[in-house]
Short mmCIF file of the C-alpha atoms (twelve columns), coordinates in Angstrom:
data_MODEL
# 
_entry.id   MODEL 
# 
loop_
_atom_site.group_PDB 
_atom_site.id 
_atom_site.type_symbol 
_atom_site.label_atom_id 
_atom_site.label_alt_id 
_atom_site.label_comp_id 
_atom_site.label_asym_id 
_atom_site.label_seq_id 
_atom_site.Cartn_x 
_atom_site.Cartn_y 
_atom_site.Cartn_z 
_atom_site.pdbx_PDB_model_num 
ATOM 1   C CA . MET A 1   -33.051 64.367 11.395 1 
ATOM 2   C CA . ARG A 2   -31.683 62.951 8.202  1 
ATOM 3   C CA . MET A 3   -32.292 58.834 8.301  1 
ATOM 4   C CA . PRO A 4   -33.405 56.602 5.392  1 
ATOM 5   C CA . GLY A 5   -36.753 56.052 4.826  1 
ATOM 6   C CA . LEU A 6   -38.149 58.845 7.689  1 
ATOM 7   C CA . SER A 7   -36.989 61.841 8.647  1 
ATOM 8   C CA . GLY A 8   -36.825 62.816 12.066 1 
ATOM 9   C CA . ILE A 9   -39.257 65.285 10.961 1 
ATOM 10  C CA . ASP A 10  -41.731 62.592 9.987  1 
ATOM 11  C CA . LEU A 11  -41.491 60.328 12.895 1 
ATOM 12  C CA . PHE A 12  -41.398 63.314 15.389 1 
ATOM 13  C CA . ARG A 13  -44.974 63.780 13.630 1 
ATOM 14  C CA . GLU A 14  -46.212 60.081 13.913 1 
ATOM 15  C CA . LEU A 15  -45.144 60.006 17.416 1 
ATOM 16  C CA . ARG A 16  -46.850 63.114 18.477 1 
ATOM 17  C CA . ARG A 17  -50.165 61.760 16.930 1 
ATOM 18  C CA . ARG A 18  -49.681 58.172 18.470 1 
ATOM 19  C CA . ASP A 19  -49.190 60.238 21.995 1 
ATOM 20  C CA . PRO A 20  -49.509 64.458 21.941 1 
ATOM 21  C CA . ASP A 21  -47.893 63.953 25.549 1 
ATOM 22  C CA . LEU A 22  -45.065 61.582 24.986 1 
ATOM 23  C CA . PRO A 23  -41.300 63.810 25.146 1 
ATOM 24  C CA . VAL A 24  -39.352 63.178 22.192 1 
ATOM 25  C CA . VAL A 25  -35.818 64.739 22.065 1 
ATOM 26  C CA . LEU A 26  -34.437 64.984 18.750 1 
ATOM 27  C CA . MET A 27  -30.702 65.602 17.272 1 
ATOM 28  C CA . THR A 28  -29.223 66.435 14.312 1 
ATOM 29  C CA . GLY A 29  -26.096 67.993 12.675 1 
ATOM 30  C CA . HIS A 30  -27.744 69.795 9.987  1 
ATOM 31  C CA . GLY A 31  -29.634 71.727 12.230 1 
ATOM 32  C CA . ASP A 32  -30.299 75.461 12.286 1 
ATOM 33  C CA . ILE A 33  -31.843 77.817 14.765 1 
ATOM 34  C CA . ASP A 34  -34.969 77.859 12.484 1 
ATOM 35  C CA . MET A 35  -35.591 74.478 12.298 1 
ATOM 36  C CA . ALA A 36  -35.126 74.293 15.942 1 
ATOM 37  C CA . VAL A 37  -37.652 76.576 17.198 1 
ATOM 38  C CA . ASP A 38  -40.374 75.379 14.490 1 
ATOM 39  C CA . LEU A 39  -39.943 72.345 16.091 1 
ATOM 40  C CA . ILE A 40  -39.897 73.505 19.796 1 
ATOM 41  C CA . LYS A 41  -43.126 75.243 18.673 1 
ATOM 42  C CA . ALA A 42  -44.465 71.986 17.453 1 
ATOM 43  C CA . GLY A 43  -43.951 70.010 20.878 1 
ATOM 44  C CA . ALA A 44  -40.522 68.687 20.828 1 
ATOM 45  C CA . TRP A 45  -39.042 68.222 24.113 1 
ATOM 46  C CA . ASP A 46  -35.441 69.149 23.261 1 
ATOM 47  C CA . PHE A 47  -33.370 69.881 20.526 1 
ATOM 48  C CA . LEU A 48  -29.750 68.838 20.194 1 
ATOM 49  C CA . THR A 49  -27.080 70.104 17.453 1 
ATOM 50  C CA . LYS A 50  -24.124 67.713 16.943 1 
ATOM 51  C CA . PRO A 51  -21.347 67.636 18.845 1 
ATOM 52  C CA . PHE A 52  -23.363 67.844 21.738 1 
ATOM 53  C CA . ASP A 53  -22.173 67.149 25.206 1 
ATOM 54  C CA . PRO A 54  -23.098 64.039 26.615 1 
ATOM 55  C CA . ASP A 55  -24.429 65.910 29.912 1 
ATOM 56  C CA . ALA A 56  -26.365 67.786 27.528 1 
ATOM 57  C CA . LEU A 57  -28.418 64.632 26.367 1 
ATOM 58  C CA . ILE A 58  -28.382 63.107 29.833 1 
ATOM 59  C CA . ALA A 59  -29.933 66.430 31.466 1 
ATOM 60  C CA . ALA A 60  -32.799 66.296 28.292 1 
ATOM 61  C CA . ALA A 61  -33.378 63.135 28.846 1 
ATOM 62  C CA . THR A 62  -33.871 63.409 32.880 1 
ATOM 63  C CA . ARG A 63  -36.015 65.842 32.481 1 
ATOM 64  C CA . ALA A 64  -38.040 64.128 29.409 1 
ATOM 65  C CA . LEU A 65  -38.517 60.620 32.157 1 
ATOM 66  C CA . HIS A 66  -39.600 62.741 34.853 1 
ATOM 67  C CA . THR A 67  -42.309 64.661 32.840 1 
ATOM 68  C CA . ARG A 68  -43.138 61.215 31.434 1 
ATOM 69  C CA . ALA A 69  -43.869 59.738 35.030 1 
ATOM 70  C CA . LEU A 70  -46.223 62.823 36.253 1 
ATOM 71  C CA . THR A 71  -47.863 62.316 32.601 1 
ATOM 72  C CA . LEU A 72  -48.615 58.726 33.469 1 
ATOM 73  C CA . GLU A 73  -49.712 58.960 36.899 1 
ATOM 74  C CA . ASN A 74  -52.155 61.696 35.956 1 
ATOM 75  C CA . ARG A 75  -53.238 59.888 33.664 1 
ATOM 76  C CA . HIS A 76  -53.835 56.804 36.149 1 
ATOM 77  C CA . LEU A 77  -55.205 59.589 38.387 1 
ATOM 78  C CA . ARG A 78  -58.072 60.505 36.528 1 
ATOM 79  C CA . ALA A 79  -58.981 56.665 35.154 1 
ATOM 80  C CA . LEU A 80  -59.361 56.463 38.981 1 
ATOM 81  C CA . ALA A 81  -61.460 59.214 39.468 1 
ATOM 82  C CA . GLN A 82  -63.453 58.311 36.283 1 
ATOM 83  C CA . ASP A 83  -63.914 54.619 36.958 1 
ATOM 84  C CA . ASP A 84  -66.463 53.239 39.299 1 
ATOM 85  C CA . THR A 85  -64.554 49.763 38.716 1 
ATOM 86  C CA . ALA A 86  -60.955 51.407 40.597 1 
ATOM 87  C CA . PRO A 87  -62.124 50.780 44.205 1 
ATOM 88  C CA . GLU A 88  -61.345 47.140 43.851 1 
ATOM 89  C CA . PHE A 89  -57.863 47.698 43.740 1 
ATOM 90  C CA . LEU A 90  -57.872 49.798 46.861 1 
ATOM 91  C CA . GLY A 91  -55.792 48.153 49.643 1 
ATOM 92  C CA . GLN A 92  -52.394 48.330 51.276 1 
ATOM 93  C CA . SER A 93  -51.772 44.553 50.793 1 
ATOM 94  C CA . GLU A 94  -47.919 43.857 48.468 1 
ATOM 95  C CA . PRO A 95  -49.640 42.414 45.988 1 
ATOM 96  C CA . ILE A 96  -51.974 45.467 45.318 1 
ATOM 97  C CA . ARG A 97  -49.714 47.990 46.468 1 
ATOM 98  C CA . ARG A 98  -47.343 46.233 43.480 1 
ATOM 99  C CA . LEU A 99  -50.335 45.941 41.359 1 
ATOM 100 C CA . ARG A 100 -50.915 50.057 41.291 1 
ATOM 101 C CA . ALA A 101 -47.183 51.027 40.593 1 
ATOM 102 C CA . MET A 102 -47.576 48.683 37.767 1 
ATOM 103 C CA . ILE A 103 -50.405 49.757 36.246 1 
ATOM 104 C CA . PRO A 104 -49.126 52.982 34.640 1 
ATOM 105 C CA . MET A 105 -46.772 51.499 32.486 1 
ATOM 106 C CA . ILE A 106 -48.495 48.671 31.177 1 
ATOM 107 C CA . ALA A 107 -51.417 51.114 30.150 1 
ATOM 108 C CA . SER A 108 -48.680 52.833 28.113 1 
ATOM 109 C CA . THR A 109 -47.452 49.973 26.610 1 
ATOM 110 C CA . ASP A 110 -48.773 48.545 23.266 1 
ATOM 111 C CA . MET A 111 -48.205 44.560 24.841 1 
ATOM 112 C CA . ASP A 112 -50.750 42.296 24.955 1 
ATOM 113 C CA . VAL A 113 -51.667 41.178 28.562 1 
ATOM 114 C CA . LEU A 114 -52.759 37.958 30.148 1 
ATOM 115 C CA . ILE A 115 -54.464 38.410 33.311 1 
ATOM 116 C CA . GLU A 116 -55.370 35.192 35.567 1 
ATOM 117 C CA . GLY A 117 -57.233 35.269 39.257 1 
ATOM 118 C CA . GLU A 118 -60.187 33.300 40.311 1 
ATOM 119 C CA . THR A 119 -63.577 34.738 39.663 1 
ATOM 120 C CA . GLY A 120 -64.492 37.593 41.416 1 
ATOM 121 C CA . THR A 121 -61.241 39.193 41.365 1 
ATOM 122 C CA . GLY A 122 -61.744 41.998 39.155 1 
ATOM 123 C CA . LYS A 123 -59.736 41.083 35.911 1 
ATOM 124 C CA . GLY A 124 -62.274 42.149 33.652 1 
ATOM 125 C CA . LEU A 125 -62.262 45.511 35.709 1 
ATOM 126 C CA . LEU A 126 -58.469 45.286 35.533 1 
ATOM 127 C CA . ALA A 127 -58.436 44.638 31.471 1 
ATOM 128 C CA . GLN A 128 -60.934 48.211 31.336 1 
ATOM 129 C CA . LEU A 129 -58.835 50.306 33.779 1 
ATOM 130 C CA . LEU A 130 -55.818 49.600 31.558 1 
ATOM 131 C CA . HIS A 131 -57.313 50.574 28.723 1 
ATOM 132 C CA . ARG A 132 -58.716 53.717 30.372 1 
ATOM 133 C CA . SER A 133 -55.267 54.960 31.632 1 
ATOM 134 C CA . GLY A 134 -53.316 54.585 28.408 1 
ATOM 135 C CA . LYS A 135 -53.352 56.100 24.817 1 
ATOM 136 C CA . ARG A 136 -56.012 54.163 23.526 1 
ATOM 137 C CA . ALA A 137 -58.553 55.685 26.062 1 
ATOM 138 C CA . ARG A 138 -60.697 57.436 23.582 1 
ATOM 139 C CA . ARG A 139 -60.635 54.597 21.197 1 
ATOM 140 C CA . ARG A 140 -63.474 51.856 21.517 1 
ATOM 141 C CA . PHE A 141 -63.058 48.879 23.992 1 
ATOM 142 C CA . LEU A 142 -64.845 45.733 23.123 1 
ATOM 143 C CA . THR A 143 -64.992 42.582 25.377 1 
ATOM 144 C CA . LEU A 144 -65.270 39.335 23.553 1 
ATOM 145 C CA . SER A 145 -66.468 35.945 25.522 1 
ATOM 146 C CA . CYS A 146 -64.305 32.969 24.344 1 
ATOM 147 C CA . THR A 147 -67.033 31.160 26.157 1 
ATOM 148 C CA . GLY A 148 -68.923 28.825 23.245 1 
ATOM 149 C CA . MET A 149 -67.749 30.418 20.252 1 
ATOM 150 C CA . ASP A 150 -68.061 28.099 17.627 1 
ATOM 151 C CA . GLU A 151 -66.866 28.335 14.114 1 
ATOM 152 C CA . THR A 152 -69.534 31.235 13.215 1 
ATOM 153 C CA . LEU A 153 -69.177 33.433 15.191 1 
ATOM 154 C CA . VAL A 154 -65.536 33.323 15.145 1 
ATOM 155 C CA . ALA A 155 -65.182 33.737 11.620 1 
ATOM 156 C CA . ARG A 156 -67.820 36.855 11.999 1 
ATOM 157 C CA . ALA A 157 -65.291 38.230 14.048 1 
ATOM 158 C CA . PHE A 158 -62.037 37.686 12.320 1 
ATOM 159 C CA . GLY A 159 -63.571 37.790 8.727  1 
ATOM 160 C CA . PRO A 160 -63.532 36.465 6.021  1 
ATOM 161 C CA . ALA A 161 -67.057 38.105 6.815  1 
ATOM 162 C CA . PRO A 162 -67.623 40.749 4.901  1 
ATOM 163 C CA . ASP A 163 -67.514 42.952 7.821  1 
ATOM 164 C CA . PRO A 164 -65.434 41.136 10.386 1 
ATOM 165 C CA . THR A 165 -66.598 42.952 13.888 1 
ATOM 166 C CA . LEU A 166 -62.562 43.519 14.909 1 
ATOM 167 C CA . LEU A 167 -62.351 45.644 11.870 1 
ATOM 168 C CA . GLY A 168 -64.179 48.664 14.092 1 
ATOM 169 C CA . LEU A 169 -61.474 48.299 16.643 1 
ATOM 170 C CA . ASP A 170 -58.643 49.690 15.217 1 
ATOM 171 C CA . ARG A 171 -56.686 51.746 17.697 1 
ATOM 172 C CA . GLY A 172 -58.467 49.632 20.684 1 
ATOM 173 C CA . THR A 173 -58.497 47.086 22.727 1 
ATOM 174 C CA . LEU A 174 -59.932 44.188 22.347 1 
ATOM 175 C CA . CYS A 175 -60.815 41.785 25.585 1 
ATOM 176 C CA . LEU A 176 -60.792 38.053 25.493 1 
ATOM 177 C CA . ASP A 177 -62.481 37.297 28.388 1 
ATOM 178 C CA . ALA A 178 -62.498 33.412 29.446 1 
ATOM 179 C CA . ILE A 179 -59.420 32.816 27.175 1 
ATOM 180 C CA . GLU A 180 -59.019 29.368 28.309 1 
ATOM 181 C CA . ARG A 181 -62.188 28.471 27.582 1 
ATOM 182 C CA . ALA A 182 -61.458 29.033 23.643 1 
ATOM 183 C CA . GLY A 183 -62.376 26.464 21.450 1 
ATOM 184 C CA . THR A 184 -59.618 25.414 18.780 1 
ATOM 185 C CA . ALA A 185 -61.529 27.481 15.708 1 
ATOM 186 C CA . LEU A 186 -60.386 30.196 18.213 1 
ATOM 187 C CA . GLN A 187 -57.204 29.936 19.288 1 
ATOM 188 C CA . ASP A 188 -55.905 28.994 15.511 1 
ATOM 189 C CA . ARG A 189 -57.734 32.798 14.688 1 
ATOM 190 C CA . LEU A 190 -56.241 34.323 17.227 1 
ATOM 191 C CA . ILE A 191 -52.039 32.734 16.459 1 
ATOM 192 C CA . ALA A 192 -52.959 33.864 12.671 1 
ATOM 193 C CA . PHE A 193 -54.052 37.489 14.105 1 
ATOM 194 C CA . LEU A 194 -51.024 37.802 16.746 1 
ATOM 195 C CA . GLU A 195 -48.493 36.572 13.611 1 
ATOM 196 C CA . THR A 196 -49.463 39.228 11.347 1 
ATOM 197 C CA . ARG A 197 -51.785 41.807 12.890 1 
ATOM 198 C CA . THR A 198 -54.271 41.701 10.095 1 
ATOM 199 C CA . ILE A 199 -58.254 40.287 9.548  1 
ATOM 200 C CA . ASP A 200 -59.031 39.063 5.937  1 
ATOM 201 C CA . THR A 201 -61.834 40.715 4.365  1 
ATOM 202 C CA . GLY A 202 -61.997 37.860 1.821  1 
ATOM 203 C CA . ARG A 203 -60.610 40.478 -0.393 1 
ATOM 204 C CA . ASN A 204 -57.502 41.584 1.000  1 
ATOM 205 C CA . ALA A 205 -55.778 41.546 4.335  1 
ATOM 206 C CA . VAL A 206 -56.561 45.210 6.536  1 
ATOM 207 C CA . PRO A 207 -53.686 45.836 8.840  1 
ATOM 208 C CA . LEU A 208 -55.195 46.662 12.510 1 
ATOM 209 C CA . ASP A 209 -53.657 48.091 15.058 1 
ATOM 210 C CA . LEU A 210 -55.335 46.536 18.293 1 
ATOM 211 C CA . ARG A 211 -53.948 45.728 21.665 1 
ATOM 212 C CA . LEU A 212 -55.145 42.509 23.144 1 
ATOM 213 C CA . ILE A 213 -55.832 41.907 27.044 1 
ATOM 214 C CA . ALA A 214 -57.279 38.329 27.770 1 
ATOM 215 C CA . THR A 215 -58.281 37.038 30.922 1 
ATOM 216 C CA . SER A 216 -58.585 33.843 32.933 1 
ATOM 217 C CA . ALA A 217 -58.718 31.189 35.445 1 
ATOM 218 C CA . PRO A 218 -55.388 30.582 37.437 1 
ATOM 219 C CA . LEU A 219 -53.714 28.755 34.431 1 
ATOM 220 C CA . GLY A 220 -51.897 26.622 36.960 1 
ATOM 221 C CA . GLU A 221 -56.057 24.635 36.758 1 
ATOM 222 C CA . HIS A 222 -55.947 24.903 33.343 1 
ATOM 223 C CA . ALA A 223 -52.399 24.267 32.100 1 
ATOM 224 C CA . GLU A 224 -53.082 22.248 28.403 1 
ATOM 225 C CA . ALA A 225 -56.282 24.465 27.919 1 
ATOM 226 C CA . LEU A 226 -54.566 27.332 25.244 1 
ATOM 227 C CA . GLN A 227 -52.003 26.494 22.464 1 
ATOM 228 C CA . PRO A 228 -48.262 27.384 23.151 1 
ATOM 229 C CA . ALA A 229 -48.380 29.318 20.420 1 
ATOM 230 C CA . LEU A 230 -51.154 31.373 21.521 1 
ATOM 231 C CA . PHE A 231 -50.365 31.547 25.076 1 
ATOM 232 C CA . TYR A 232 -46.810 32.855 24.565 1 
ATOM 233 C CA . ARG A 233 -48.028 35.328 22.020 1 
ATOM 234 C CA . LEU A 234 -50.876 36.320 24.245 1 
ATOM 235 C CA . ALA A 235 -48.329 36.633 27.505 1 
ATOM 236 C CA . GLY A 236 -46.131 39.543 26.988 1 
ATOM 237 C CA . ILE A 237 -46.971 40.736 29.836 1 
ATOM 238 C CA . ARG A 238 -48.803 38.193 32.729 1 
ATOM 239 C CA . LEU A 239 -50.353 39.673 35.544 1 
ATOM 240 C CA . GLN A 240 -51.759 37.280 38.134 1 
ATOM 241 C CA . LEU A 241 -54.711 39.260 40.711 1 
ATOM 242 C CA . PRO A 242 -54.499 37.689 44.345 1 
ATOM 243 C CA . PRO A 243 -57.887 35.968 45.785 1 
ATOM 244 C CA . LEU A 244 -59.326 38.272 48.548 1 
ATOM 245 C CA . ARG A 245 -58.098 35.526 51.241 1 
ATOM 246 C CA . GLU A 246 -54.649 36.526 50.145 1 
ATOM 247 C CA . ARG A 247 -54.755 39.909 50.780 1 
ATOM 248 C CA . ARG A 248 -57.093 40.002 54.168 1 
ATOM 249 C CA . GLU A 249 -55.426 43.584 55.642 1 
ATOM 250 C CA . ASP A 250 -57.170 45.109 52.557 1 
ATOM 251 C CA . ILE A 251 -60.463 43.405 53.526 1 
ATOM 252 C CA . PHE A 252 -62.064 46.131 55.968 1 
ATOM 253 C CA . GLU A 253 -61.217 49.038 53.958 1 
ATOM 254 C CA . LEU A 254 -62.931 47.340 50.616 1 
ATOM 255 C CA . PHE A 255 -65.947 46.789 53.147 1 
ATOM 256 C CA . ALA A 256 -66.232 49.905 53.673 1 
ATOM 257 C CA . HIS A 257 -66.179 51.581 50.407 1 
ATOM 258 C CA . PHE A 258 -68.508 49.636 48.864 1 
ATOM 259 C CA . ALA A 259 -70.832 50.178 51.978 1 
ATOM 260 C CA . GLY A 260 -69.891 53.290 51.889 1 
ATOM 261 C CA . GLN A 261 -71.426 53.816 48.152 1 
ATOM 262 C CA . THR A 262 -74.343 51.797 48.496 1 
ATOM 263 C CA . ALA A 263 -75.240 54.154 51.761 1 
ATOM 264 C CA . GLN A 264 -74.828 56.609 49.148 1 
ATOM 265 C CA . ARG A 265 -76.579 55.564 46.191 1 
ATOM 266 C CA . LEU A 266 -79.354 54.835 48.557 1 
ATOM 267 C CA . GLY A 267 -79.467 58.439 50.226 1 
ATOM 268 C CA . GLY A 268 -79.076 56.758 53.817 1 
ATOM 269 C CA . GLU A 269 -76.128 55.990 56.057 1 
ATOM 270 C CA . VAL A 270 -73.619 53.122 57.157 1 
ATOM 271 C CA . PRO A 271 -75.091 51.394 59.684 1 
ATOM 272 C CA . ALA A 272 -72.763 50.178 62.885 1 
ATOM 273 C CA . LEU A 273 -70.852 46.973 62.461 1 
ATOM 274 C CA . SER A 274 -71.527 44.717 64.913 1 
ATOM 275 C CA . ASP A 275 -68.956 42.059 66.487 1 
ATOM 276 C CA . ALA A 276 -70.794 39.464 64.523 1 
ATOM 277 C CA . VAL A 277 -70.078 41.293 61.137 1 
ATOM 278 C CA . ARG A 278 -66.555 41.888 62.383 1 
ATOM 279 C CA . ALA A 279 -65.761 38.493 62.888 1 
ATOM 280 C CA . HIS A 280 -67.289 37.576 59.707 1 
ATOM 281 C CA . LEU A 281 -65.220 39.968 57.549 1 
ATOM 282 C CA . ALA A 282 -62.330 38.408 59.511 1 
ATOM 283 C CA . ALA A 283 -62.554 34.943 59.290 1 
ATOM 284 C CA . HIS A 284 -64.814 34.126 55.985 1 
ATOM 285 C CA . ASP A 285 -62.647 33.061 53.077 1 
ATOM 286 C CA . TRP A 286 -64.967 35.134 50.202 1 
ATOM 287 C CA . PRO A 287 -64.460 31.953 47.547 1 
ATOM 288 C CA . GLY A 288 -66.535 34.852 45.428 1 
ATOM 289 C CA . ASN A 289 -64.011 37.201 46.625 1 
ATOM 290 C CA . LEU A 290 -64.690 41.084 45.599 1 
ATOM 291 C CA . ARG A 291 -67.474 40.676 43.987 1 
ATOM 292 C CA . GLU A 292 -69.016 38.667 46.855 1 
ATOM 293 C CA . LEU A 293 -67.765 41.372 49.486 1 
ATOM 294 C CA . ARG A 294 -69.497 43.984 47.701 1 
ATOM 295 C CA . ASN A 295 -72.404 42.119 47.622 1 
ATOM 296 C CA . TYR A 296 -72.608 40.889 51.327 1 
ATOM 297 C CA . ALA A 297 -71.863 45.214 51.314 1 
ATOM 298 C CA . GLU A 298 -74.889 45.890 49.473 1 
ATOM 299 C CA . LEU A 299 -76.779 43.560 51.937 1 
ATOM 300 C CA . PHE A 300 -75.531 44.969 54.789 1 
ATOM 301 C CA . VAL A 301 -76.086 48.591 54.263 1 
ATOM 302 C CA . MET A 302 -80.108 47.314 53.203 1 
ATOM 303 C CA . GLY A 303 -80.912 45.801 56.614 1 
ATOM 304 C CA . LEU A 304 -80.802 42.507 54.656 1 
ATOM 305 C CA . SER A 305 -77.311 40.904 56.156 1 
ATOM 306 C CA . THR A 306 -77.641 37.731 58.574 1 
ATOM 307 C CA . PHE A 307 -75.170 38.413 60.160 1 
ATOM 308 C CA . GLY A 308 -75.185 40.264 63.670 1 
ATOM 309 C CA . ALA A 309 -78.354 41.918 63.545 1 
ATOM 310 C CA . PRO A 310 -81.312 40.622 66.234 1 
ATOM 311 C CA . ALA A 311 -83.861 41.582 63.525 1 
ATOM 312 C CA . PRO A 312 -83.098 38.312 60.397 1 
ATOM 313 C CA . LEU A 313 -83.160 36.037 63.450 1 
ATOM 314 C CA . SER A 314 -86.848 35.356 62.907 1 
ATOM 315 C CA . GLY A 315 -86.130 32.508 60.445 1 
ATOM 316 C CA . GLU A 316 -84.104 30.916 63.260 1 
ATOM 317 C CA . ILE A 317 -86.048 31.235 66.236 1 
ATOM 318 C CA . ALA A 318 -88.577 29.668 64.064 1 
ATOM 319 C CA . GLN A 319 -86.516 26.983 63.438 1 
ATOM 320 C CA . ALA A 320 -85.118 26.541 67.480 1 
ATOM 321 C CA . HIS A 321 -88.961 26.684 68.052 1 
ATOM 322 C CA . PRO A 322 -90.943 24.703 65.605 1 
ATOM 323 C CA . GLU A 323 -93.642 23.715 68.032 1 
ATOM 324 C CA . GLY A 324 -95.809 27.124 67.343 1 
ATOM 325 C CA . PRO A 325 -95.528 30.657 68.551 1 
ATOM 326 C CA . LEU A 326 -93.601 32.005 71.868 1 
ATOM 327 C CA . ASP A 327 -95.348 33.036 74.242 1 
ATOM 328 C CA . SER A 328 -93.876 33.083 77.810 1 
ATOM 329 C CA . LEU A 329 -90.804 36.058 77.385 1 
ATOM 330 C CA . PRO A 330 -88.468 32.806 78.982 1 
ATOM 331 C CA . GLU A 331 -89.129 30.766 75.811 1 
ATOM 332 C CA . ARG A 332 -88.262 33.838 73.481 1 
ATOM 333 C CA . VAL A 333 -85.416 34.560 75.568 1 
ATOM 334 C CA . GLU A 334 -84.043 30.848 75.179 1 
ATOM 335 C CA . ALA A 335 -85.033 30.470 71.259 1 
ATOM 336 C CA . PHE A 336 -83.601 33.979 70.146 1 
ATOM 337 C CA . GLU A 337 -80.809 32.510 72.284 1 
ATOM 338 C CA . ARG A 338 -80.303 29.728 70.518 1 
ATOM 339 C CA . ALA A 339 -80.776 31.136 67.187 1 
ATOM 340 C CA . ALA A 340 -77.928 33.994 67.986 1 
ATOM 341 C CA . ILE A 341 -75.358 31.207 68.550 1 
ATOM 342 C CA . ILE A 342 -75.872 29.112 65.292 1 
ATOM 343 C CA . ALA A 343 -76.264 32.188 63.431 1 
ATOM 344 C CA . ALA A 344 -72.881 33.610 64.546 1 
ATOM 345 C CA . VAL A 345 -70.846 30.318 63.822 1 
ATOM 346 C CA . ARG A 346 -72.322 29.890 60.706 1 
ATOM 347 C CA . ALA A 347 -71.553 33.653 60.227 1 
ATOM 348 C CA . CYS A 348 -67.857 32.811 61.304 1 
ATOM 349 C CA . SER A 349 -67.804 29.830 58.888 1 
ATOM 350 C CA . GLY A 350 -68.096 27.281 61.745 1 
ATOM 351 C CA . GLU A 351 -64.932 28.803 63.411 1 
ATOM 352 C CA . ILE A 352 -65.907 28.691 67.128 1 
ATOM 353 C CA . GLY A 353 -63.260 31.108 68.345 1 
ATOM 354 C CA . ALA A 354 -64.270 33.635 65.906 1 
ATOM 355 C CA . ALA A 355 -68.017 32.913 67.018 1 
ATOM 356 C CA . ILE A 356 -67.218 33.080 70.713 1 
ATOM 357 C CA . ARG A 357 -65.100 36.461 70.640 1 
ATOM 358 C CA . ALA A 358 -68.211 37.774 68.185 1 
ATOM 359 C CA . LEU A 359 -71.162 36.807 71.040 1 
ATOM 360 C CA . GLY A 360 -68.813 38.487 73.258 1 
ATOM 361 C CA . LEU A 361 -68.939 35.373 75.264 1 
ATOM 362 C CA . PRO A 362 -66.647 33.394 77.966 1 
ATOM 363 C CA . ARG A 363 -65.605 30.202 76.088 1 
ATOM 364 C CA . LYS A 364 -67.384 28.001 79.550 1 
ATOM 365 C CA . THR A 365 -70.083 30.299 79.212 1 
ATOM 366 C CA . PHE A 366 -70.868 29.239 75.042 1 
ATOM 367 C CA . TYR A 367 -70.470 25.418 75.586 1 
ATOM 368 C CA . TYR A 368 -72.566 25.810 78.278 1 
ATOM 369 C CA . LYS A 369 -75.173 27.214 76.113 1 
ATOM 370 C CA . VAL A 370 -74.079 25.053 73.086 1 
ATOM 371 C CA . ALA A 371 -75.074 21.783 75.607 1 
ATOM 372 C CA . LYS A 372 -78.645 23.571 77.073 1 
ATOM 373 C CA . HIS A 373 -79.810 24.367 73.899 1 
ATOM 374 C CA . GLY A 374 -79.031 21.238 72.015 1 
ATOM 375 C CA . ILE A 375 -77.195 22.672 69.325 1 
ATOM 376 C CA . ASP A 376 -74.835 20.307 67.169 1 
ATOM 377 C CA . LEU A 377 -71.400 22.459 66.695 1 
ATOM 378 C CA . ALA A 378 -69.468 19.654 64.557 1 
ATOM 379 C CA . ALA A 379 -72.389 19.716 62.032 1 
ATOM 380 C CA . LEU A 380 -72.111 23.228 61.648 1 
ATOM 381 C CA . ARG A 381 -68.358 23.151 61.063 1 
ATOM 382 C CA . LYS A 382 -68.868 20.072 58.321 1 
ATOM 383 C CA . ALA A 383 -71.249 22.156 56.569 1 
ATOM 384 C CA . GLY A 384 -68.528 25.386 56.888 1 
ATOM 385 C CA . GLY A 385 -70.857 27.147 59.229 1 
# 
């Protein structure tokens, strides 16, 4: 309660201002019953008078930690319920389960964060989720693209322009998108800001309570892009989002969720999955990651997917029989059969085994029909399907 420069009561009030749900235990050798009652009414978690039994302190801290964990988890769940970006982090793969467990604790801190990942893995979505799950949720969240920022734009954001953009972000979060593409001018400004946490308005230096979350492509591929002084200041917490090909066990769950969202939005139902669609989900490498999977799910629900459905094969049939319209039934059957095989191989990205399973054919029958219809499997494989 009695400290140099700031009393325990003043510290308690400041903590309550910053986070009303933070449990605070106060101790003093100069307290009395009235003081204890007033502080408990004001929201203090516990009040210990010296000398106290160590077990009493341990018990108070244990109860406070348990309550704090529940508070953080509830914040996280509320953010998931309100945020339509959260489904990207569904799944039971080890990397995603570990990430979900870390989000509440990371969101509750003020440390800067560096999020690395390939395109479409959800870096920007994770940055928003960290903001919305923490105590800064009611404050502003601003994304600033580092691509192509010239010195004029840098000065406008960080000063000494008359009204630097970042002044309106006090106690909020700034997301620096594609930090690996930041030019020298921006990197120098960021280093200076992270050193002082102030903005130069040209008249004076204004303190700014601002959390930085930077997103980047995997820096193993861009090792020289960031100045070390900037990298080590930003990477207080460093997260790496896995590409979809490294969490294949999550693909069907994510696809089902995205398809369900689309069907609900369109007022329809999710179509039944064909073997060709299942084969494509299992075999495709998804270079566009979650973004590509979401787009594919939307096309599937709208009936525009080129995998596994007879109707979208009309273009393939036209290619299979360029001489003109198909008259006889045998001609139509053969053209459709050829087109279906080509479509299945393409859907499975050139993986012949997966295409055979998708078509439901014996291996010998598959190769017989390939030879019969003059299909060039080597060319399809070379083209990745």
